[in-house]
Every structure is written in structure tokens, then in C-alpha cells.
Amino acid sequence: MKFFQHKNRVDDRLESSGEPRLSIAERFPIASSLCAGAFAGAIAKTVIAPLDRTKINFQIRHIPYSLPKAFHFLGESYRKDGLSSWWRGNTATMARVIPYAALQYTAHEQWKKTLRVETREERRKRPFMGFVAGSLAGVTASSLTYPLDLARARMAVSRCEMYKNLGEVFLKIWHHEGPQALYRGFVPSLLGVVPYAGASFFTYEWLKHHRLDLKKQCESRGRLVESRNANSRATETTEKVSVPGELHPMERLACGAIAGLIGQSCSYPLDIVRRRMQTSRLTGKNYRTIRGTILHIWKHEGLRRGLFKGLSMNWIKGPIAVGTSFMVYDVTRNFLGSHYL
């Protein structure tokens, strides 16, 4: 009976011509990565949008940061402009993060193929190239979507009457500051994304496969114990667990959260520099170079309260965002890989 059930499942994957059917992910690999990445980025950023806006507000100002002050800012925003103020700039965020996440995840898949670290065995032989693949994916996505990131930062720190929508941000920047202003802060952004994306992707892949290995070992031990009890029960157990289990979505979330914590801690000072340069016209500060911005922050605000201002907030929102993004991407890709046209 079980033989015929297995045969029917195999037949389901065959075309009428006898050729194997391809899943959606196999038939449209790039489109599947783009869709899964876009969905993952949108969900993750929407979840942490209020915390993200709070972090940016403290990053660009000389106000000393603390968690109580961060939550006070959220409370004041709610009292002045309503609950929707917590998601102010989220339209610009979506306009940026959807193409960014789609391009980053897709670029990561393509860079892994190009650098020949697509399989786990290849990554074990050349672990550094796994880091490089993640870094190049981040650079690719950042280069193509940076003006949207700048517009998001401007909207997040401005009042409603200054910029009514995303299009108005671009028009005012172009008219008053010139087209080159759309890439202000681009260099520190690239310098920051290299360790961030590289460490995030590398750590997530390593943790995910390490956890899967542990699960396989536990299942193997379970089969061995059952086989010693009785041959009949051994046969039954083998049928139940013959295919090693996949990671639970919450396990993927945990792996992604750790990866995000490590990645963001590596690149945080450059994130501060990028935000200061992006919003210098709004704050009245003349941040034109990376070196000048770092020295100014160091001199007037110090290391912990300047270059690492708001890091504790990032330790809350970063793991949530990155963990959610990796989890949603993997779950969506697995869904597309198990459904057929």
C-alpha cells in the first residue's frame, strides 16, 4: 500500500510526456528569488518601522540617547501626530526596501554561483568566499537603490508639511541641492554594507546548516535506539523519519536574529556617518566627508554617545528585522519550490 502511495507522489511530479515537472522555483529561479526577497523585506521593515524611525531621529541629532528617551520620542510622536506618525516614511521605506531586498537576495544567489560557493561542501572549502558573496550582494543592492534610502531618511526626520510624499522629496532635493545630492553619504553606505551583508549572510548560512546537522544527528540516534528494540518498530520508524527534517520557521528566525546582531554591530558607526551625511541639509550641519563627519562626531559626542549612539535600539530592532527577513525568504522559497505549475 505504501509503495503505491509513494508511486502516486512520484507520478504527480511527472508531465504527461513522462518528463519530470518543475516547481515554480525551478522553472523561474530568478523571479522566485525576487518575489521572495521583496516579500521578506516588506514584512521585516514594516514590523520594525517605529523603532527604525526612532533610531534615525537620534542618530542625526546631538540629543543624548537612552532607551527611556527613545520610548519617550515614540510617545511624543503619537501625541502630536497620531499613531500613523510611527510609520511616517514607511512608504519611502517600502519603495526602497522592496527592490533592495529583492535585489540583495537574488544577487546573493547569483554571486554564490559565480564564486562557486553554492553548495555547502563548496562553502566549507572556501569559507571566505561565502562572506564575499554576501558582501557583493549588499553592494549590488545598495548601489541600485541608494537614492530611495536617502529619501526615506529625509522623510523619517522631517515634519509632515515639509515633504508630503516620496516624489516631493526627490523634486526638492534635485531642485535645491542638485542631482549629486541623491548620492550623499553613498561611500560610507558601501563601506558599511560590506561587513554588514557579508557577516549577516555568512553567519546565517553557517548557523542554519549547523542546526540542521544537529537535527540530523538527533534523528539518527533516535532511529538507532528504535532499531535495537524490535525489527518491526525499526521498519516503522525508518518510514517516518527517512527524510531529514527541515528547520522550523522559528529556528530560522533565531539563526537570522543572531546573524543580524553580529552584522549590524560590525558596521554601526558607518551607519551613523551615512545618516548624518544624508540629512545634513535638514539639521544645518555641514557633513561633507566621511573623515570630517567621524571627527566631528568623535569630538563633540564621543565614541559611545556618538558613533555608537542608538546601538542598544539596533540590538532590539536589528535581530527582529534580519531574523524575520531571512525566515520569510526561506519559507517563501520553500513554498515556491514545493508547488508546481
XYZ file of C-alpha atoms in Angstrom:
341
model
C 0.000 0.000 0.000
C 2.792 2.401 0.930
C 4.559 1.511 -2.313
C 1.570 2.647 -4.379
C 1.229 5.857 -2.342
C 4.885 6.634 -2.990
C 4.414 5.803 -6.679
C 1.480 8.216 -6.916
C 3.565 11.010 -5.387
C 6.290 10.366 -7.953
C 3.727 10.318 -10.778
C 2.440 13.705 -9.605
C 5.825 15.178 -10.441
C 5.822 13.801 -13.993
C 4.469 15.586 -17.046
C 2.149 13.700 -19.391
C 5.175 13.164 -21.617
C 6.994 11.393 -18.794
C 9.385 14.306 -18.173
C 9.741 15.488 -14.546
C 7.665 18.524 -13.667
C 9.472 21.610 -12.470
C 8.437 23.551 -9.404
C 7.785 27.280 -9.612
C 11.211 27.984 -8.099
C 12.913 25.607 -10.562
C 11.053 26.993 -13.563
C 11.532 30.659 -12.640
C 14.564 30.789 -10.291
C 15.361 34.499 -10.598
C 11.729 35.621 -10.468
C 11.181 33.405 -7.417
C 14.164 34.936 -5.616
C 12.963 38.436 -6.489
C 9.438 37.773 -5.206
C 10.590 36.021 -2.034
C 13.139 38.751 -1.304
C 10.636 41.556 -1.868
C 8.076 39.895 0.399
C 10.679 39.238 3.101
C 11.946 42.811 3.082
C 8.462 44.335 3.180
C 7.328 42.226 6.137
C 10.529 42.743 8.135
C 10.694 46.522 7.715
C 7.017 47.072 8.446
C 7.373 45.204 11.730
C 10.223 47.393 12.990
C 9.332 50.715 11.281
C 8.558 52.614 14.543
C 11.871 51.544 16.077
C 13.699 52.405 12.865
C 12.284 55.932 12.809
C 13.273 56.408 16.455
C 16.821 55.239 15.777
C 17.264 57.605 12.820
C 15.952 60.554 14.859
C 18.662 60.066 17.498
C 21.394 59.203 15.006
C 21.231 62.581 13.269
C 20.942 64.819 16.366
C 23.156 65.744 19.315
C 20.483 64.617 21.809
C 21.927 62.005 24.229
C 20.378 58.604 23.593
C 18.817 56.173 26.052
C 16.047 53.603 25.792
C 13.668 55.636 28.007
C 14.234 58.666 25.755
C 13.611 56.514 22.702
C 10.248 55.393 24.031
C 9.510 58.988 25.098
C 10.075 60.036 21.473
C 7.549 57.440 20.329
C 5.063 58.721 22.889
C 5.532 62.344 21.830
C 5.156 61.417 18.163
C 1.903 59.650 18.980
C 0.534 62.631 20.927
C 1.481 65.201 18.277
C 0.778 63.393 15.009
C -1.113 60.213 15.927
C -0.291 56.525 15.605
C 0.416 56.845 11.882
C 3.451 59.006 12.741
C 5.234 55.848 13.901
C 5.161 54.670 10.293
C 5.995 58.068 8.794
C 8.378 57.496 5.923
C 7.311 53.856 5.643
C 6.067 54.489 2.094
C 9.576 55.566 1.188
C 10.891 52.597 3.160
C 8.741 50.174 1.156
C 9.708 51.879 -2.103
C 13.319 51.299 -1.160
C 13.301 48.031 0.788
C 11.185 46.022 -1.666
C 13.613 46.463 -4.590
C 16.591 46.405 -2.205
C 15.678 43.102 -0.551
C 14.606 41.574 -3.867
C 17.903 42.549 -5.491
C 20.020 41.585 -2.477
C 18.650 38.054 -2.108
C 18.692 37.463 -5.863
C 22.202 38.874 -6.186
C 23.319 36.628 -3.326
C 22.069 33.540 -5.154
C 23.817 34.645 -8.350
C 27.080 35.626 -6.642
C 27.183 32.222 -4.921
C 27.009 30.587 -8.346
C 29.634 32.916 -9.794
C 32.043 32.403 -6.883
C 31.299 28.663 -6.773
C 30.089 28.556 -3.191
C 26.525 27.494 -3.955
C 26.689 24.161 -2.126
C 27.648 23.576 1.472
C 30.666 21.487 0.500
C 31.995 24.376 -1.606
C 31.482 26.841 1.262
C 33.394 24.550 3.624
C 36.373 24.536 1.257
C 36.281 28.318 0.676
C 34.515 29.913 3.657
C 35.808 33.422 2.949
C 34.155 33.403 -0.479
C 30.823 32.871 1.263
C 31.455 36.148 3.086
C 32.420 37.815 -0.203
C 29.204 36.622 -1.873
C 27.144 38.249 0.885
C 29.143 41.477 0.693
C 28.792 41.721 -3.087
C 25.057 41.105 -2.798
C 24.782 44.051 -0.409
C 26.918 46.282 -2.632
C 24.825 45.396 -5.693
C 21.526 46.197 -3.985
C 22.805 49.371 -2.282
C 24.244 50.800 -5.488
C 20.943 50.418 -7.330
C 18.609 51.688 -4.596
C 20.599 54.297 -2.638
C 18.537 57.406 -3.601
C 15.475 55.693 -2.142
C 17.336 55.160 1.139
C 18.261 58.842 1.273
C 14.643 59.853 0.611
C 13.462 57.537 3.384
C 15.868 59.130 5.871
C 14.721 62.632 4.893
C 11.052 61.734 5.365
C 11.698 59.978 8.670
C 13.220 63.068 10.335
C 11.058 65.813 8.789
C 7.638 67.163 9.708
C 4.617 66.282 7.585
C 4.401 69.715 5.926
C 7.966 69.608 4.577
C 7.653 66.517 2.387
C 4.157 65.340 1.509
C 5.228 62.254 -0.418
C 8.219 60.419 -1.835
C 8.080 62.200 -5.183
C 8.281 65.595 -3.497
C 11.447 64.539 -1.666
C 13.205 63.814 -4.956
C 11.937 67.005 -6.612
C 13.068 69.260 -3.756
C 16.476 67.598 -3.460
C 17.019 67.817 -7.225
C 15.901 71.478 -7.369
C 17.613 72.847 -4.236
C 20.688 70.637 -3.875
C 21.352 69.177 -7.298
C 21.223 65.578 -8.585
C 24.535 64.689 -6.925
C 22.845 65.150 -3.537
C 20.827 61.982 -4.180
C 24.030 60.020 -3.515
C 25.227 61.994 -0.481
C 26.584 59.501 2.050
C 26.902 56.765 -0.580
C 30.551 55.908 0.170
C 30.067 55.257 3.910
C 26.975 53.288 2.968
C 29.050 50.993 0.760
C 31.800 50.718 3.367
C 29.195 49.741 5.925
C 27.291 47.268 3.787
C 30.388 45.164 3.049
C 30.873 43.884 6.637
C 27.136 44.002 7.384
C 25.858 41.964 4.432
C 28.902 39.704 4.392
C 28.685 38.858 8.092
C 24.880 38.515 8.031
C 24.676 36.092 5.111
C 27.761 34.134 6.187
C 26.586 33.760 9.804
C 23.039 32.835 8.825
C 24.144 30.155 6.363
C 26.573 28.682 8.898
C 24.086 28.655 11.785
C 21.309 27.237 9.622
C 23.364 24.312 8.371
C 24.942 23.700 11.784
C 21.479 23.475 13.355
C 20.306 21.152 10.572
C 23.300 18.881 11.213
C 22.375 18.669 14.892
C 18.805 17.718 13.991
C 20.033 15.010 11.629
C 22.301 13.589 14.336
C 19.415 13.507 16.822
C 17.191 11.750 14.275
C 19.936 9.219 13.501
C 20.343 8.423 17.189
C 16.580 8.058 17.521
C 16.462 5.577 14.633
C 19.349 3.608 16.142
C 17.603 3.324 19.521
C 14.355 2.234 17.905
C 16.100 -0.343 15.726
C 17.580 -2.017 18.790
C 14.131 -2.540 20.323
C 12.451 -4.533 17.566
C 12.798 -5.023 13.842
C 9.173 -4.179 13.243
C 9.376 -0.920 15.104
C 12.643 -0.133 13.369
C 10.951 -0.503 9.994
C 8.065 1.712 11.091
C 10.394 4.387 12.436
C 12.536 4.355 9.317
C 9.471 5.065 7.219
C 8.524 8.013 9.430
C 11.872 9.770 9.546
C 13.637 8.601 6.402
C 13.796 12.176 5.154
C 15.753 14.506 7.480
C 13.580 17.286 8.887
C 13.793 20.861 7.720
C 14.310 23.716 10.131
C 11.221 25.107 11.799
C 10.493 28.753 10.847
C 11.240 29.828 14.428
C 14.659 28.166 14.193
C 15.322 30.140 11.020
C 14.173 33.280 12.834
C 16.645 32.617 15.663
C 19.539 31.990 13.246
C 18.699 35.171 11.347
C 18.435 37.193 14.559
C 21.943 36.172 15.641
C 23.266 36.928 12.150
C 21.655 40.370 12.212
C 23.074 41.146 15.653
C 26.612 40.334 14.503
C 26.296 42.064 11.129
C 24.866 45.329 12.449
C 27.346 45.570 15.321
C 30.214 45.317 12.805
C 29.047 48.238 10.666
C 27.139 50.523 13.048
C 29.500 53.575 13.171
C 29.368 53.854 9.383
C 25.581 53.767 9.592
C 25.743 56.838 11.866
C 28.031 58.615 9.382
C 25.741 57.756 6.473
C 22.651 59.137 8.236
C 24.414 62.362 9.246
C 25.536 62.998 5.676
C 22.113 62.145 4.239
C 20.263 64.604 6.480
C 22.869 67.379 6.830
C 20.717 69.931 4.985
C 17.810 69.358 7.368
C 19.896 69.562 10.553
C 22.011 72.548 9.482
C 25.290 70.637 9.841
C 27.982 70.580 7.192
C 28.776 66.872 6.889
C 30.537 66.514 3.538
C 33.243 63.877 4.001
C 33.472 60.608 5.908
C 36.599 61.675 7.783
C 35.180 65.081 8.677
C 31.915 63.567 9.891
C 33.677 60.955 12.049
C 35.993 63.561 13.601
C 33.115 65.951 14.314
C 31.039 63.240 16.000
C 34.051 61.974 17.972
C 34.994 65.472 19.168
C 31.535 66.679 20.180
C 29.753 63.463 21.165
C 32.402 60.846 21.838
C 32.501 57.164 20.943
C 29.678 55.561 22.938
C 27.294 58.532 22.768
C 28.252 59.481 19.230
C 29.500 56.830 16.831
C 27.603 54.097 18.685
C 24.549 56.186 19.608
C 21.379 54.119 19.426
C 23.187 50.792 19.202
C 21.056 49.328 22.000
C 17.961 50.141 19.937
C 19.601 48.393 16.999
C 20.180 45.338 19.177
C 16.409 45.210 19.617
C 15.176 46.019 16.128
C 18.089 44.587 14.126
C 17.707 40.927 15.131
C 13.924 41.177 14.738
C 14.214 42.647 11.237
C 17.008 40.419 9.934
C 15.607 37.273 11.543
C 12.153 37.958 10.111
C 13.596 38.710 6.685
C 15.666 35.512 6.473
C 12.800 33.409 7.817
C 10.198 34.820 5.408
C 12.587 34.486 2.464
C 13.389 30.829 3.173
C 9.767 29.896 3.881
C 8.594 31.626 0.689
C 11.326 29.998 -1.398
C 10.478 26.582 0.054
C 6.811 27.183 -0.733
C 7.620 28.074 -4.349
C 9.947 25.069 -4.510
C 7.212 22.645 -3.446
C 4.423 23.867 -5.742
C 4.140 23.077 -9.425
C 2.587 24.776 -12.422
